[in-house]
C-alpha positions as YAML, in Angstrom:
chain: A
units: angstrom
residues:
- id: 1
  name: SER
  ca: [-49.46, -26.60, 40.86]
- id: 2
  name: SER
  ca: [-48.05, -26.20, 37.38]
- id: 3
  name: PRO
  ca: [-46.72, -28.74, 34.65]
- id: 4
  name: GLU
  ca: [-43.65, -27.88, 32.96]
- id: 5
  name: ASN
  ca: [-43.35, -25.01, 30.44]
- id: 6
  name: ALA
  ca: [-47.29, -23.76, 32.17]
- id: 7
  name: CYS
  ca: [-46.41, -19.95, 33.12]
- id: 8
  name: TYR
  ca: [-48.83, -17.15, 34.68]
- id: 9
  name: GLY
  ca: [-49.03, -13.42, 35.42]
- id: 10
  name: LEU
  ca: [-50.16, -9.96, 34.81]
- id: 11
  name: SER
  ca: [-51.38, -8.54, 31.70]
- id: 12
  name: PHE
  ca: [-51.60, -4.75, 31.13]
- id: 13
  name: ARG
  ca: [-52.36, -1.99, 28.38]
- id: 14
  name: SER
  ca: [-54.35, -3.79, 26.90]
- id: 15
  name: GLY
  ca: [-56.12, -2.66, 23.93]
- id: 16
  name: GLU
  ca: [-54.96, -2.59, 20.34]
- id: 17
  name: GLY
  ca: [-51.80, -5.35, 22.36]
- id: 18
  name: VAL
  ca: [-51.13, -5.85, 25.11]
- id: 19
  name: TYR
  ca: [-48.18, -6.88, 26.99]
- id: 20
  name: PHE
  ca: [-47.80, -10.30, 29.28]
- id: 21
  name: TYR
  ca: [-45.56, -9.95, 32.29]
- id: 22
  name: SER
  ca: [-45.70, -13.62, 33.46]
- id: 23
  name: ILE
  ca: [-42.82, -15.87, 35.51]
- id: 24
  name: ASP
  ca: [-42.78, -19.73, 35.56]
- id: 25
  name: ALA
  ca: [-42.52, -20.88, 38.91]
- id: 26
  name: GLU
  ca: [-40.96, -24.00, 38.31]
- id: 27
  name: ALA
  ca: [-38.22, -23.01, 35.96]
- id: 28
  name: ARG
  ca: [-37.62, -19.67, 38.46]
- id: 29
  name: ARG
  ca: [-37.86, -17.39, 35.34]
- id: 30
  name: TYR
  ca: [-40.25, -14.40, 33.66]
- id: 31
  name: SER
  ca: [-40.40, -12.64, 31.28]
- id: 32
  name: VAL
  ca: [-41.97, -9.76, 29.10]
- id: 33
  name: ILE
  ca: [-43.81, -9.93, 25.96]
- id: 34
  name: HIS
  ca: [-45.87, -7.59, 23.43]
- id: 35
  name: ILE
  ca: [-48.67, -10.08, 21.30]
- id: 36
  name: SER
  ca: [-50.41, -7.83, 18.59]
- id: 37
  name: ASP
  ca: [-52.20, -9.24, 16.00]
- id: 38
  name: PHE
  ca: [-51.18, -12.60, 17.23]
- id: 39
  name: VAL
  ca: [-47.80, -11.50, 16.66]
- id: 40
  name: LYS
  ca: [-45.73, -12.18, 20.26]
- id: 41
  name: GLN
  ca: [-42.26, -10.02, 20.28]
- id: 42
  name: TYR
  ca: [-40.06, -11.04, 23.67]
- id: 43
  name: LEU
  ca: [-38.79, -7.24, 24.92]
- id: 44
  name: LEU
  ca: [-37.56, -9.44, 28.07]
- id: 45
  name: ASP
  ca: [-36.56, -13.08, 27.11]
- id: 46
  name: TRP
  ca: [-36.91, -15.17, 29.67]
- id: 47
  name: LYS
  ca: [-34.29, -14.88, 32.96]
- id: 48
  name: PHE
  ca: [-34.01, -16.53, 35.49]
- id: 49
  name: SER
  ca: [-34.79, -15.09, 39.00]
- id: 50
  name: PRO
  ca: [-34.40, -16.95, 42.82]
- id: 51
  name: ARG
  ca: [-36.70, -14.28, 44.17]
- id: 52
  name: ILE
  ca: [-39.25, -16.15, 42.67]
- id: 53
  name: ASP
  ca: [-40.30, -19.21, 45.45]
- id: 54
  name: PRO
  ca: [-41.60, -22.39, 43.30]
- id: 55
  name: ALA
  ca: [-43.37, -23.89, 46.70]
- id: 56
  name: ALA
  ca: [-44.45, -20.63, 47.63]
- id: 57
  name: PRO
  ca: [-47.11, -17.56, 45.99]
- id: 58
  name: ASN
  ca: [-45.63, -15.08, 43.81]
- id: 59
  name: GLN
  ca: [-46.18, -11.79, 44.19]
- id: 60
  name: LEU
  ca: [-45.83, -9.39, 40.48]
- id: 61
  name: ALA
  ca: [-46.29, -6.14, 40.14]
- id: 62
  name: VAL
  ca: [-45.73, -3.70, 37.44]
- id: 63
  name: LEU
  ca: [-45.37, 0.06, 37.85]
- id: 64
  name: ALA
  ca: [-45.99, 2.07, 34.66]
- id: 65
  name: LEU
  ca: [-45.09, 5.72, 33.83]
- id: 66
  name: GLY
  ca: [-45.74, 6.52, 30.34]
- id: 67
  name: SER
  ca: [-42.90, 4.20, 28.04]
- id: 68
  name: HIS
  ca: [-41.06, 2.93, 31.29]
- id: 69
  name: TYR
  ca: [-41.86, -0.03, 33.07]
- id: 70
  name: THR
  ca: [-40.17, -1.12, 36.38]
- id: 71
  name: LEU
  ca: [-40.71, -5.04, 37.33]
- id: 72
  name: PHE
  ca: [-41.63, -6.44, 40.86]
- id: 73
  name: LEU
  ca: [-40.91, -9.90, 42.07]
- id: 74
  name: ASN
  ca: [-41.71, -10.36, 45.52]
- id: 75
  name: GLY
  ca: [-41.48, -7.09, 47.39]
- id: 76
  name: ALA
  ca: [-37.46, -6.49, 45.04]
- id: 77
  name: VAL
  ca: [-37.51, -4.79, 41.27]
- id: 78
  name: VAL
  ca: [-36.14, -7.03, 39.34]
- id: 79
  name: ASP
  ca: [-35.98, -5.71, 35.72]
- id: 80
  name: SER
  ca: [-37.57, -2.66, 33.39]
- id: 81
  name: PHE
  ca: [-37.61, -2.06, 29.56]
- id: 82
  name: GLU
  ca: [-38.57, 0.69, 27.73]
- id: 83
  name: ASP
  ca: [-41.82, -0.06, 25.32]
- id: 84
  name: ASP
  ca: [-43.69, 3.22, 23.35]
- id: 85
  name: ARG
  ca: [-46.56, 1.17, 21.60]
- id: 86
  name: LEU
  ca: [-48.88, 0.98, 24.35]
- id: 87
  name: THR
  ca: [-49.92, 4.38, 26.44]
- id: 88
  name: GLU
  ca: [-52.90, 3.48, 28.13]
- id: 89
  name: GLY
  ca: [-55.27, 0.11, 27.89]
- id: 90
  name: ARG
  ca: [-56.58, -2.89, 30.46]
- id: 91
  name: LEU
  ca: [-55.31, -4.46, 33.10]
- id: 92
  name: GLY
  ca: [-55.81, -8.65, 34.33]
- id: 93
  name: LEU
  ca: [-54.96, -11.90, 34.55]
- id: 94
  name: GLY
  ca: [-53.34, -14.65, 32.43]
- id: 95
  name: PHE
  ca: [-52.01, -17.60, 32.19]
- id: 96
  name: LYS
  ca: [-50.62, -20.21, 29.14]
- id: 97
  name: ILE
  ca: [-50.12, -24.06, 29.50]
- id: 98
  name: GLU
  ca: [-47.75, -25.19, 26.26]
- id: 99
  name: ASP
  ca: [-48.15, -28.64, 26.22]
- id: 100
  name: GLY
  ca: [-51.72, -29.62, 25.36]
- id: 101
  name: GLY
  ca: [-54.09, -32.18, 27.85]
- id: 102
  name: LYS
  ca: [-52.18, -30.89, 31.45]
- id: 103
  name: TYR
  ca: [-53.59, -29.02, 33.71]
- id: 104
  name: LEU
  ca: [-52.78, -25.85, 35.81]
- id: 105
  name: GLU
  ca: [-53.98, -24.55, 38.87]
- id: 106
  name: LEU
  ca: [-53.33, -21.25, 40.14]
- id: 107
  name: GLU
  ca: [-55.18, -19.14, 42.07]
- id: 108
  name: PHE
  ca: [-54.59, -15.62, 42.23]
- id: 109
  name: ASP
  ca: [-55.93, -13.13, 45.37]
- id: 110
  name: ASN
  ca: [-54.98, -8.98, 46.58]
- id: 111
  name: PHE
  ca: [-54.98, -7.96, 42.86]
- id: 112
  name: GLU
  ca: [-54.81, -4.26, 43.35]
- id: 113
  name: ILE
  ca: [-54.80, -1.50, 40.72]
- id: 114
  name: ARG
  ca: [-53.29, 2.15, 42.59]
- id: 115
  name: ALA
  ca: [-51.94, 4.92, 40.79]
- id: 116
  name: PRO
  ca: [-48.77, 6.89, 40.85]
- id: 117
  name: ARG
  ca: [-48.44, 9.62, 43.39]
- id: 118
  name: ALA
  ca: [-47.82, 12.72, 41.90]
- id: 119
  name: GLU
  ca: [-44.48, 14.75, 43.29]
...
């Protein structure tokens, strides 16, 4: 459960900067930002997706191959982008609440990291 303007998602390639793929389940939208030196840049501005279910768990995934990123929501590809600033780094979970004094209740489970198979 969450207030308006709250989002959660995956941080990836965290190191000298970080990418953050997040969803706002209540508004049924997603975005990707790059953050470095406290400067936030949208790589994908907020987009509506009917694949997001505000009343159920949502599964997020990122396939990162070089500078190409493919985003998945609940088992389906929803978007992709190119960016070559971060080539490696840590993976994590994150959340953000825009309005102070609000609460956010999240549960993360089935967290997996997989390496792409070489063909």
